[in-house]
Short mmCIF file of C-alpha atoms in Angstrom, two decimals:
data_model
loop_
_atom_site.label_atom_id
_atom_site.label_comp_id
_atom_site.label_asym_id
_atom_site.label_seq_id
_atom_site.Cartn_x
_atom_site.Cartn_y
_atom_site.Cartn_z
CA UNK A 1 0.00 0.00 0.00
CA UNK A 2 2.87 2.22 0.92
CA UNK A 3 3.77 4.79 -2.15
CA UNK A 4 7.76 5.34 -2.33
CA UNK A 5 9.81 6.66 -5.16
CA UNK A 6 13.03 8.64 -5.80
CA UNK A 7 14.87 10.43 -8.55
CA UNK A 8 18.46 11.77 -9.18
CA UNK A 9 19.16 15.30 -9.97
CA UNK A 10 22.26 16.92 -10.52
CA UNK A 11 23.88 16.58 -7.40
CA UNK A 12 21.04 15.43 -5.23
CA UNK A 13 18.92 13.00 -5.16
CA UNK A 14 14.65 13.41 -3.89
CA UNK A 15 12.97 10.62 -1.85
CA UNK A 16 9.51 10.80 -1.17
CA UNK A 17 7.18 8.30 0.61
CA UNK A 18 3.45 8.70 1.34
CA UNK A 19 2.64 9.48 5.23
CA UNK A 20 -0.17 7.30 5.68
CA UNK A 21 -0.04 4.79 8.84
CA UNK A 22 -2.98 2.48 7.92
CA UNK A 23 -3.90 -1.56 8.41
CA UNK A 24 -7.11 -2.05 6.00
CA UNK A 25 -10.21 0.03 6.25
CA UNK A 26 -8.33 2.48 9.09
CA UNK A 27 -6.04 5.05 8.94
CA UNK A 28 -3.84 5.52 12.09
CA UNK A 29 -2.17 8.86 11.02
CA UNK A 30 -1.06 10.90 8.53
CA UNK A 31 2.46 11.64 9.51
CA UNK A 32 4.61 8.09 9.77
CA UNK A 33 8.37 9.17 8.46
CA UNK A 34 9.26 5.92 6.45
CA UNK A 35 12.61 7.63 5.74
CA UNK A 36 15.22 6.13 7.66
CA UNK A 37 18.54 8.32 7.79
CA UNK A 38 21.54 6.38 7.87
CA UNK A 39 24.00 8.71 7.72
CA UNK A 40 24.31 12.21 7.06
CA UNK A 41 25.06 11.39 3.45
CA UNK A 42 22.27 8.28 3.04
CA UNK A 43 18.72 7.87 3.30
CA UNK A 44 16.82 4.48 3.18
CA UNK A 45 13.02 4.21 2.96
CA UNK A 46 10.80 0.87 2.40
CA UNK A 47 7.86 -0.21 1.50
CA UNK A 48 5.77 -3.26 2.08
CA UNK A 49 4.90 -5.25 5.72
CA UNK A 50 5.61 -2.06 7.94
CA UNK A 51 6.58 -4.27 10.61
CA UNK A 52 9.09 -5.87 8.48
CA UNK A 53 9.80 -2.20 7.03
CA UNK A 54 10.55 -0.65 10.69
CA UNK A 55 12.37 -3.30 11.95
CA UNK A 56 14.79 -3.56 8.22
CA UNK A 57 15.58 -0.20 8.42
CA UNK A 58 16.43 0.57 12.33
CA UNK A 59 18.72 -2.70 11.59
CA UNK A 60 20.22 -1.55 8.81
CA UNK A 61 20.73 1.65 10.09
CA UNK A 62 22.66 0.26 13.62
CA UNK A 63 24.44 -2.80 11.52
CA UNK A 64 26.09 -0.27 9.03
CA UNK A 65 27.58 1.55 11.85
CA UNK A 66 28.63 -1.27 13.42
CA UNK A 67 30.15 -2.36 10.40
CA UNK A 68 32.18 0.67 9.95
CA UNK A 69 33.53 0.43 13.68
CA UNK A 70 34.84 -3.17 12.84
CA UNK A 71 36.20 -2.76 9.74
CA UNK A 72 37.33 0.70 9.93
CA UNK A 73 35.92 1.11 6.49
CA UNK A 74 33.15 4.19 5.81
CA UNK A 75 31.20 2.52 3.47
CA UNK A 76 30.28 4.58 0.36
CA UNK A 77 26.88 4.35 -0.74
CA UNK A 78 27.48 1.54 -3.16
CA UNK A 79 29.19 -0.40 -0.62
CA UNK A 80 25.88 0.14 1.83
CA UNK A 81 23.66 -0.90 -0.58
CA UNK A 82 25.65 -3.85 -1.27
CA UNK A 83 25.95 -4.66 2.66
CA UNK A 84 22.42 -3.91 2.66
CA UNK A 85 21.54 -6.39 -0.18
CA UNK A 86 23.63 -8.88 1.73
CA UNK A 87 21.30 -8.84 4.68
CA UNK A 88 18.23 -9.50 2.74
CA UNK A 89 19.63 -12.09 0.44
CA UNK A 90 20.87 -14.00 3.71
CA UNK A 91 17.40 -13.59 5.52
CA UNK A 92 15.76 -14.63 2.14
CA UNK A 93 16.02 -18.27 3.01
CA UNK A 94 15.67 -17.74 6.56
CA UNK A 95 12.62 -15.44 6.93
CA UNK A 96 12.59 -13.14 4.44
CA UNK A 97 11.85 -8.93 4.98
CA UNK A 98 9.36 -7.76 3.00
CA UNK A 99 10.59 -4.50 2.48
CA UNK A 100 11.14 -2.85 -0.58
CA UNK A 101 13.76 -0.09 -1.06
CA UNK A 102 15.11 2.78 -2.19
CA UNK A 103 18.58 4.37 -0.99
CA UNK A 104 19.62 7.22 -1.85
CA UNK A 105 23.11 8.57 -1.03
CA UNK A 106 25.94 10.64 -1.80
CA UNK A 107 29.87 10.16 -1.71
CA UNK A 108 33.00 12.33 -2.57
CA UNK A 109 34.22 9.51 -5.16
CA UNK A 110 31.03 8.69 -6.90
CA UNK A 111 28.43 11.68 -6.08
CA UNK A 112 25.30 10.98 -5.78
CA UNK A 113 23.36 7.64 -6.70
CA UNK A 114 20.09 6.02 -6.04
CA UNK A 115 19.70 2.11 -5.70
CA UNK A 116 16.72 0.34 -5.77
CA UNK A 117 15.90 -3.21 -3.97
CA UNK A 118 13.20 -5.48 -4.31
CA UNK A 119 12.82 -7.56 -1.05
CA UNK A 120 14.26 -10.38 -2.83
CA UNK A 121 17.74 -8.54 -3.10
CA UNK A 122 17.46 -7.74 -6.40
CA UNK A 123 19.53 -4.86 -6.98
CA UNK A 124 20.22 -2.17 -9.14
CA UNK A 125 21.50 1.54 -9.51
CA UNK A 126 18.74 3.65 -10.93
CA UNK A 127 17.92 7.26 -12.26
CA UNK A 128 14.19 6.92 -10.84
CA UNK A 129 12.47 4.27 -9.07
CA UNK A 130 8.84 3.42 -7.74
CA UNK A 131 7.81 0.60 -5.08
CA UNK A 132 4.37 -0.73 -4.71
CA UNK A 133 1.42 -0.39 -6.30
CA UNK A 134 2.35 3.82 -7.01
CA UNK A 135 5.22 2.66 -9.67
CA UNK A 136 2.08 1.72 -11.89
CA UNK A 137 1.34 5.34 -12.00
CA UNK A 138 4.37 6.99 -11.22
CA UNK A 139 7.36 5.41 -13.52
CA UNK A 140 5.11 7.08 -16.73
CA UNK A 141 5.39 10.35 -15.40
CA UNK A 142 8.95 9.74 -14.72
CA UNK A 143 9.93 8.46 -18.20
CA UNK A 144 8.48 11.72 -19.75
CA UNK A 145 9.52 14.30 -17.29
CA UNK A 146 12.91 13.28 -16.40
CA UNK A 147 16.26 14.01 -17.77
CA UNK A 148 19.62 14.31 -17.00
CA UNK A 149 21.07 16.74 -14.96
CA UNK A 150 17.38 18.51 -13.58
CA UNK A 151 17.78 20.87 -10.86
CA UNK A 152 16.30 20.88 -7.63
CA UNK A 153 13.35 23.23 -9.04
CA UNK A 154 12.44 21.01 -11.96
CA UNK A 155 12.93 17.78 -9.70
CA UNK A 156 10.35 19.20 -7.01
CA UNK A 157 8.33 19.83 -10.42
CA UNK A 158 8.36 16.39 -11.64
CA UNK A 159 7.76 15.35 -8.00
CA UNK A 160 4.30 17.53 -7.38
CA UNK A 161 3.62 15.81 -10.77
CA UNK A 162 3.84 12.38 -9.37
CA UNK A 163 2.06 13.40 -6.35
CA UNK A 164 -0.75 14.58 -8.12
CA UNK A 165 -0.78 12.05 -10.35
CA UNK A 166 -1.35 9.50 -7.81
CA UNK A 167 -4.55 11.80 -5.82
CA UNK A 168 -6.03 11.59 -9.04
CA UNK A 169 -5.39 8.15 -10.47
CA UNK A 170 -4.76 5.77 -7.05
CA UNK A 171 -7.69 4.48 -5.22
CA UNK A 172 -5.84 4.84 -2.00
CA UNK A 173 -6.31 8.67 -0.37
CA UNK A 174 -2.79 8.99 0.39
CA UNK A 175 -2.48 13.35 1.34
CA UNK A 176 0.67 13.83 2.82
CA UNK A 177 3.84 12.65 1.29
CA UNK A 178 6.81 13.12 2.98
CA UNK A 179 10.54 14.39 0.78
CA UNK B 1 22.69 -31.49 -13.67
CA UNK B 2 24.93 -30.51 -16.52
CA UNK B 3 24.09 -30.50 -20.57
CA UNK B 4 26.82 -30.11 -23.31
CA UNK B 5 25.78 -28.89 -26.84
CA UNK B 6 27.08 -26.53 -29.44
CA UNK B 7 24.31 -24.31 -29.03
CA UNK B 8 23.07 -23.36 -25.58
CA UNK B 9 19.80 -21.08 -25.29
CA UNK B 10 18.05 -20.13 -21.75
CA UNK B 11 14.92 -18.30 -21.82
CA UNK B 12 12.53 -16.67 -19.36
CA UNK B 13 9.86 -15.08 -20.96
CA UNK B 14 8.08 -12.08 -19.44
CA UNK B 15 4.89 -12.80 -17.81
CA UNK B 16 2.01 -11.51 -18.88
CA UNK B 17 0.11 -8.58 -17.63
CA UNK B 18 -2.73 -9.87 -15.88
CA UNK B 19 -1.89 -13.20 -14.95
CA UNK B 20 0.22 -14.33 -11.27
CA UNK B 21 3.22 -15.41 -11.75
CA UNK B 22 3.84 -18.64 -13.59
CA UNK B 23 6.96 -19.56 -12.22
CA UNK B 24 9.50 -17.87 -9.81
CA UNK B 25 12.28 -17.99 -12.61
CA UNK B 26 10.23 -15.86 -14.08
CA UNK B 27 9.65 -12.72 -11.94
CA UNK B 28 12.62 -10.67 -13.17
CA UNK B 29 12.42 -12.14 -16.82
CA UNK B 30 15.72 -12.76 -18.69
CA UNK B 31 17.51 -14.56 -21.56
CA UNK B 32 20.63 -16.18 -22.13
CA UNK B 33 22.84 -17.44 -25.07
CA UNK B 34 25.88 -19.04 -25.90
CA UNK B 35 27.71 -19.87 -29.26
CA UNK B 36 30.51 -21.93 -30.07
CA UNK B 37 32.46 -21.34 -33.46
CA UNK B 38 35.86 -22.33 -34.90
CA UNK B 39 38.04 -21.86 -31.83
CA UNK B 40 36.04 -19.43 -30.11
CA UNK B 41 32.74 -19.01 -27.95
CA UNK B 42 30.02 -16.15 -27.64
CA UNK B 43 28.03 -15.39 -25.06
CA UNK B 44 24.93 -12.80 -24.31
CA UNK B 45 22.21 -11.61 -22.28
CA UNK B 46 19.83 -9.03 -22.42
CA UNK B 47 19.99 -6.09 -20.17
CA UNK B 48 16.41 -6.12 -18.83
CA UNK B 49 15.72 -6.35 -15.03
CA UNK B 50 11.71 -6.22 -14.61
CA UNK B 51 9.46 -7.39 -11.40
CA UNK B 52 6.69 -9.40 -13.53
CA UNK B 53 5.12 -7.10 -16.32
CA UNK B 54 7.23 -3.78 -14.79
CA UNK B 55 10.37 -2.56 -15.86
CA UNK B 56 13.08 -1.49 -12.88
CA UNK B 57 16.03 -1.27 -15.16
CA UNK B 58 17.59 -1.28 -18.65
CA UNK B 59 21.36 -2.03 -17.76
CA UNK B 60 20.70 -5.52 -15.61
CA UNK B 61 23.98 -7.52 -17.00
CA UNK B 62 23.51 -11.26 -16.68
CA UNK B 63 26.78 -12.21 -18.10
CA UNK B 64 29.95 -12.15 -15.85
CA UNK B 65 33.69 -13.39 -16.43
CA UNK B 66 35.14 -15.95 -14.07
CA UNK B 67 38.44 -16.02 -15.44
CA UNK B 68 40.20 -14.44 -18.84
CA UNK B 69 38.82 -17.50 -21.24
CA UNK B 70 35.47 -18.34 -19.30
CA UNK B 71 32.67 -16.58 -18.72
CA UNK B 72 28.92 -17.49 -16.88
CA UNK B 73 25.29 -15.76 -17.70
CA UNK B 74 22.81 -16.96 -15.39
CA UNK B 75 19.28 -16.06 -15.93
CA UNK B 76 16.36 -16.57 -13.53
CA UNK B 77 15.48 -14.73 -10.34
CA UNK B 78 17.82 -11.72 -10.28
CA UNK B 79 18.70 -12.02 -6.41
CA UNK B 80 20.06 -15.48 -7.09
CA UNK B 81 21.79 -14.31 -10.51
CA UNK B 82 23.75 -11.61 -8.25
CA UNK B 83 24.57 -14.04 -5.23
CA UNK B 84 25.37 -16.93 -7.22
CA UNK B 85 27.95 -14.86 -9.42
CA UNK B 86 29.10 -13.45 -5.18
CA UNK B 87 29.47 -17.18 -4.60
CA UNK B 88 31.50 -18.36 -7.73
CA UNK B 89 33.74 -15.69 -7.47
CA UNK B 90 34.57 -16.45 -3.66
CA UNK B 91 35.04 -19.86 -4.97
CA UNK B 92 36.87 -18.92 -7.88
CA UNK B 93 39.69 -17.05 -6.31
CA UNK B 94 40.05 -19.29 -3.24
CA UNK B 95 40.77 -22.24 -6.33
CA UNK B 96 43.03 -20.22 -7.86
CA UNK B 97 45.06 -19.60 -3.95
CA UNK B 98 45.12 -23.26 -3.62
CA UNK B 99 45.83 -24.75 -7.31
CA UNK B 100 48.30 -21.32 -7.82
CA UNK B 101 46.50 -21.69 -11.78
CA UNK B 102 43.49 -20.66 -13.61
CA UNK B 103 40.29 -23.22 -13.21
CA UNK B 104 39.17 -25.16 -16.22
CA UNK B 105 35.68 -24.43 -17.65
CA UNK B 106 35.16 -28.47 -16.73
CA UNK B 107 36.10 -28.24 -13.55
CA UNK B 108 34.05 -24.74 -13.00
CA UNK B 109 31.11 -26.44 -14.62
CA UNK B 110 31.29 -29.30 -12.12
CA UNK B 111 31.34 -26.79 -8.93
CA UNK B 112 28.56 -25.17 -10.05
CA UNK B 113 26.50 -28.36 -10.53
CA UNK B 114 27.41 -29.68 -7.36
CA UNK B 115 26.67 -25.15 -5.63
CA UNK B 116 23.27 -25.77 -7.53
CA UNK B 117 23.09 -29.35 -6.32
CA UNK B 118 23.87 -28.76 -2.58
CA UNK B 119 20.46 -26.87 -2.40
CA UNK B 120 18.92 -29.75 -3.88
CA UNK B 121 15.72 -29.23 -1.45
CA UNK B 122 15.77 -25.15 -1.67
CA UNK B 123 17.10 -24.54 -4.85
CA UNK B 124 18.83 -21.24 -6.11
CA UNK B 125 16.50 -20.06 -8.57
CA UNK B 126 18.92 -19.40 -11.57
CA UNK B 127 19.62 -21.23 -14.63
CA UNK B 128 23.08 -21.01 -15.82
CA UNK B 129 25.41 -21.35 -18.84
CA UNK B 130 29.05 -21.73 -19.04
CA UNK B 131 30.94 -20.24 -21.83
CA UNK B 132 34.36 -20.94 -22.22
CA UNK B 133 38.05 -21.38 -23.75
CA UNK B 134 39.67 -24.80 -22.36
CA UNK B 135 43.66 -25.78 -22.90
CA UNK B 136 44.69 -25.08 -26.77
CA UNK B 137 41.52 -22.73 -27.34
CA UNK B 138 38.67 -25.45 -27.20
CA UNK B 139 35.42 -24.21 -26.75
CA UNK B 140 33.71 -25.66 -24.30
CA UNK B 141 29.90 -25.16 -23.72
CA UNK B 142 27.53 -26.04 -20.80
CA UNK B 143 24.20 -25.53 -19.55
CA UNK B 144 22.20 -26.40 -16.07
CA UNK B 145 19.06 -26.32 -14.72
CA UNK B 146 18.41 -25.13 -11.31
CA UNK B 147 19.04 -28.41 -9.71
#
C-alpha cells in the first residue's frame, strides 16, 4: 500500500514516501516518516509489511555503523547498498523482509546515486524508481519528465507531478507525502 | 545437472500482464545465449531487469567473467543471478590460492552443478550457462538447470 519513489538530480537526489499509517479500512495517522537516515550522506526508505519495514531499516541503520567500527571502512553508498543487499539475500532463506527499497546517497568519489531493492535482493543503480502499487502510475510520469542533470526546481516539479498524479489516479487517499 | 551442446539457449519469458506469476524464474524475466564457433565461444544476455510485467532497469547484466577464457550468464530470479555470481567468485579465487592456476571451464562447470546441487531441497533459482576457452583454445559449452 505504501507509495515510495526517488529520482536523481544533478547533485542530489529526492525521496519521497506517502505518510499514511494504515492496516485495511483504518487510517492511524497521517504523519509516519518511512525515511530512515543512515547517515548524514544516506537515506533508506521501504515499503511493504511495515513491521518488516521498521524493523529492516532501524537494523540496517545500527548494523552499518557497526560495520564501519569493525572494519574501519566508511562505506560509500554503493558499498551500503551492497551490505544492505547482503542482509536481505541472507534472511531470504531464513525469513525473508518484506521491504522494498530505495537508498539514496551521496559520496565524494562517486556523487550521488540512487539504488533500488526489491525484497528479494534484487539490486540495481537507478535514475528513478517506484515501489508498490504507485510505480504503476508513477514510472510514466517519470519516463516523460525526467532528464539528466534537472535541478532541484524542476525535480520538485516532476515530483508535485507524481504526487498529483497518484490523488487523481490511485484508489488509495494517500495526502501527505513526505521528501 | 549438466548439458553439453554446441548451441546453448536459456529463456525466461516475461509474464504476462494480468496473470500471477507462472513460475518464480520468471519474476525478473531474462535470456541467455551461448555460441561456439571455430576456436572461439560467444556469449549474451539481455539487459532487462523487470518485477513481472514492470520494468526497474535497462542495464541488468547477466553475463559475468570468471576467469580471462570463461565466462557465466545466469538467468532466472535476479537475487540469485547476483549471489550466485558473489558465490563463484569467492570460490573462484580461493581455487586459484590453492591450485596457484586458472580453473578449467570443466572443472568450473562441475562446482557449479554440485553449488546448484547442494540446495537440492531449496534450490537457487537461476539457470546457468558456461561459456568458455579450455587448454589449446577449445570451446567448451555447458548448460544447467536449477538443480
Amino acid at each position: 500500500m505504501d507509495s515510495v519513489f526517488g529520482l536523481v538530480g544533478d547533485g542530489f537526489a529526492i525521496i519521497a514516501a506517502d505518510a499514511s499509517a494504515a492496516r485495511s479500512i483504518l487510517v492511524f495517522k497521517h504523519d509516519e516518516d518511512k525515511i530512515m537516515e543512515l547517515d548524514s550522506h544516506k537515506l533508506l526508505v521501504s515499503a511493504g509489511t511495515p513491521a518488516d519495514c521498521a524493523t529492516f531499516n532501524e537494523y540496517i541503520q545500527r548494523n552499518l555503523k557497526l560495520y564501519e567500527l569493525n572494519n574501519d571502512v566508511s562505506l560509500g553508498t554503493h558499498g551500503a547498498a551492497h551490505f544492505i543487499r547482503g542482509e536481505l539475500a541472507t534472511a531470504l532463506r531464513k525469513g525473508p523482509y518484506q521491504a522494498n527499497l530505495l537508498l539514496a546517497g551521496h559520496d565524494a568519489q562517486t556523487g550521488v546515486a540512487l539504488y533500488q531493492m526489491d525484497y528479494m535482493a534484487a539490486l540495481s543503480k537507478v535514475n528513478f524508481g517506484a515501489h508498490g502499487y504507485a510505480a504503476a502510475f508513477i514510472l510514466s510520469v517519470f519516463d516523460r519528465d525526467w532528464v539528466k542533470g534537472m535541478n532541484v526546481e524542476q525535480s520538485l516539479d516532476v515530483v508535485r507531478k507524481c504526487i498529483h498524479e497518484l490523488k487523481t489516479r490511485f484508489l488509495i487517499s494517500q495526502p501527505v507525502f513526505i521528501l | 545437472t549438466i548439458v553439453q551442446q554446441s548451441t546453448v539457449v536459456k529463456f525466461a519469458p516475461h509474464s504476462i500482464f494480468y496473470s500471477s506469476t507462472m513460475s518464480i524464474l520468471q519474476y525478473n524475466g531474462g535470456a541467455v545465449i551461448a555460441m561456439a564457433g571455430d576456436n572461439c565461444v560467444g556469449i549474451c544476455s539481455d539487459l532487462r531487469l523487470g518485477v513481472q510485467a514492470q520494468t526497474v532497469a535497462m542495464d541488468f547484466e547477466k553475463v559475468f567473467p570468471v576467469t580471462e577464457k570463461l565466462y557465466i550468464g545466469l538467468t532466472g530470479l535476479a537475487s540469485d543471478v547476483l549471489s550466485v555470481n558473489q558465490l563463484l567468485n569467492f570460490k573462484t579465487k580461493l581455487y586459484k590460492l590453492r591450485e596457484n592456476r586458472e580453473i578449467k571451464p570443466e572443472a568450473f562447470s562441475a562446482m557449479l552443478s554440485s553449488l546448484l546441487y547442494e540446495k537440492r531441497f531449496g534450490p537457487w533459482f537461476t539457470e546457468p550457462v558456461v561459456a568458455g576457452l579450455g587448454e589449446d583454445g577449445k570451446p567448451f559449452l555447458s548448460g544447467l538447470d536449477l538443480i
